[in-house]
Amino acid sequence: MKPIWPQSLEGRVVAVVLIATFFALTVAMAALAIYDARAYRDAVTADLTTQAEILGRTNVPALTFDDVQAAQENIALMRVRPTMNSVALYKPDGRLFASYGRDTFGVMPSQTLVDSAGTRIDGQEIVLVQPIIESREKVGTIVLRASYEWQQRLASYFVILITVMVASLGIALLVTSFLQARITKPILSITGVARKVVDEGDFSLRVDRTGTREMDVLVDAFNRMLIEVGEQTEALAASNRFLESEMAVRRRAEEALRAADKNKDQFLATLAHELRNPLAPLLNGVAILRLPSRTEAESAKVVSMMERQVKQMVRLIDDLLDVSRIATNKLVLRMAPMDLRDAANAAVETLAPFIRDRRHTLHVDVPSTPVPIIADSTRLAQVFANLLHNAAKFTEPGKEIRLTVSSTPEGIRVVVKDNGIGFEPSMATKIFQLFEQADQSLERVQAGLGVGLTLARRLVELHGGTLEARSEGRGRGSEFVVALPATNPAVPQADTAPTGRGNQLLSRVLIVDDNVDFALSLSTLIRTYGSEVRVANDGMDGLAKAKEFLPQIAFLDIGMPKLNGYDLARRLRQLPGLENCVLVAVSGWGQAEDRRRAQEAGFDHHLVKPVERDQLAQLLGGPRSPA
Amino acid sequence: MIAWLLLANCGLANAATETDPSLERSVKAAFLYKFLNFASWPVASFAEPSSHFVIGVLGSDAIATELGKLAADRPASGRPVDVRIVKRGESLAGLHVLFVGRAETGYLSSLTEKAQQQSVLLVSESDRGLNLGSAINLVVVDGRIRFDVSLDAAERFGVRLSSRLLGVARSVRTGPE
């Protein structure tokens, strides 16, 4: 049966209607045919009976008075009835009295005539035998034979049936085609939307309600399903997007990490190189100083060379520590009113030997009047020094470097300009990145850690200013512009500024450090100020010496065997006579956390190794050492 | 009864021979009897609804006998039928039909006036019967008994003849000859 049924819904609806119509019509026509066959038979019988009655009655006189001719004439009138095949009149005794039509009639026994009274169907004919009664007396019998065309009738019925069937099916097809939309349209619209949803994945589509109760239930259910699926798909897509962006972020972070890692590797290599560089001249210097044949002039020269190298290393490490502090937001500025020219001059002073070495000409252009500013003078000097050092380093020997300070109501500008190697304009911001160097090649003339500019910029920014680099291009010089606000916003004052105790020299000094060399060198240095110094090499020893010596100031190492610096400080603070002793923590650790712990333990100051002479002088109340 | 009927019908059916006078008589008797069914008389002709038909026979005792046999226990139009032999000069009172035999044909014309008064249908068997005043005249044609009708005469007698009867008459005369 499958191939016969149409595939489409419309086709099936039409087919169902047509089949139903076909069967209904067939049954109706069959019923009608049966009814008509009966009606036809009844009508024919009634008609025949009437004819027989009339003919019989008409022929009563003829039969009565034996007038054959009259009878013949009477029944011959039946020729106007084509369906009447033949008529016969019999006398009561069975003798044929008169006849008409194609049939030939013979004598019939009167008993047969009596018995066969009534109608019977004889093939294509209907035969009526009826007695003729006049005044309760039988005067004869009439026999009628008429066409009984039930087959033709059936045939014409069949033709009508076919015609009606075709017409009805045609009309049904037409009407159904028009009306079936009422049933199929909602289903088709759902189907259409479903197909669209599948094809386009658009879950915002909705099916309209149709007004049919069952279909509306289906439509509502379908729409609800769409909403649900749409929401879930949307949620899935959102979570996918989220994951994708997360992935992208992670990938970027990973790349950044990898880049940073690479920079760090580069930096470590450079750092090792830079730290190692001064060691060779230092070792050479030590070897020269050991020579018995050395002259005093030679010694002085070597010592100054060694000092330079050491200072270079100290500078390097200081920069590193500063960068570390900035990176962890632990750098604290000691803001104070000052003259910017001092910072500039200090930087020039610091860098003068290096610039001389590089045979550059330095032009310094500062206003003749003070340039007041609230800032950390040491840090500003560091900034300018870094910029000058950078300029001197990345310019071929014998060129010019210009430092210009200008003050306007809007702010203060400090420009360091050179005609050195310069950089591509695209590198203008990159060169400020940590560990970044314009020239990454191995053959580069000047090495460096790549922290100087980063540090400078961060320091300027901490002052509320900006530091920008400009260059016309490679080999065309560069220009670094520091812009500082005329009056900085109030910046919190530094908490622990090292302050001396007036001008009075602290004469009793205790040094506790398990690094014998450092302790020794420090004690030698302090003795130059004229103070009396005791040295202990561990915490317990230090405690014992302190009880006995009662120092006015104590330099305590933090990491020591037996008793660490913090605990020693607490014990010392409890000793009688040491309440006013100045406790100075000296360690390799300069982080804020270290300072905080030191303060908690009772330290007055916190110095980071190596200790500068200036700091010592300040703490001891002695004169500042010459730069 | 059935046997008798068959006999009567047989007689009628075989009425086609001049050579058999008895057959002719019996057919004529049957005709006389059957005319009762195709004619109607004035109400005054009957004393009461159940009054008998009376057929008078003049000049043919054989037919009277035949008719008597035929009409016994055989009413016509719901009335029993009596047969009376009528002699010349006898009153026609009470008669409804008077058959005048061939032998008395000459006397026919003298009967018409009385017949008109008494509403008696005169039936004859002579070729000149109608001319002599009878309403129905029986004749033999091709060996068969037929009859001619004079509507004029019947009207004068006050007897109305059925059109169905006229339909089988050999000829119907409507006006005076």
Coordinates of N, CA, C and O in Angstrom, one line a residue, chain A residues 22 51 80 84 137 162 392 412 421 611:
Chain A
F22 N -15.8 8.4 -2.8 CA -16.0 7.2 -3.7 C -16.9 6.2 -3.0 O -17.9 5.8 -3.6
Q51 N -53.4 -0.5 -17.1 CA -53.6 -0.8 -18.5 C -54.6 -2.0 -18.7 O -55.5 -2.0 -19.5
V80 N -49.6 2.7 -29.4 CA -49.0 4.0 -28.9 C -48.1 3.8 -27.7 O -47.4 4.7 -27.3
M84 N -45.3 -1.8 -24.7 CA -46.3 -2.9 -24.6 C -46.0 -3.8 -25.8 O -46.2 -3.4 -26.9
E137 N -69.2 -11.1 -12.7 CA -69.1 -12.3 -13.6 C -67.9 -12.2 -14.4 O -67.5 -11.1 -15.0
I162 N -21.1 6.4 -13.0 CA -19.8 6.8 -13.4 C -19.7 8.3 -13.6 O -18.8 8.9 -13.0
A392 N 75.1 59.2 27.1 CA 76.5 59.0 27.0 C 76.8 57.7 26.4 O 77.7 57.5 25.6
I412 N 57.6 72.0 34.7 CA 59.0 72.1 34.5 C 59.4 71.0 33.4 O 58.9 69.9 33.5
I421 N 72.9 57.2 18.5 CA 72.4 56.2 17.6 C 70.8 56.3 17.3 O 70.3 55.9 16.3
V611 N 76.6 49.5 52.4 CA 76.2 50.8 53.1 C 77.1 51.9 52.5 O 78.3 51.8 52.4

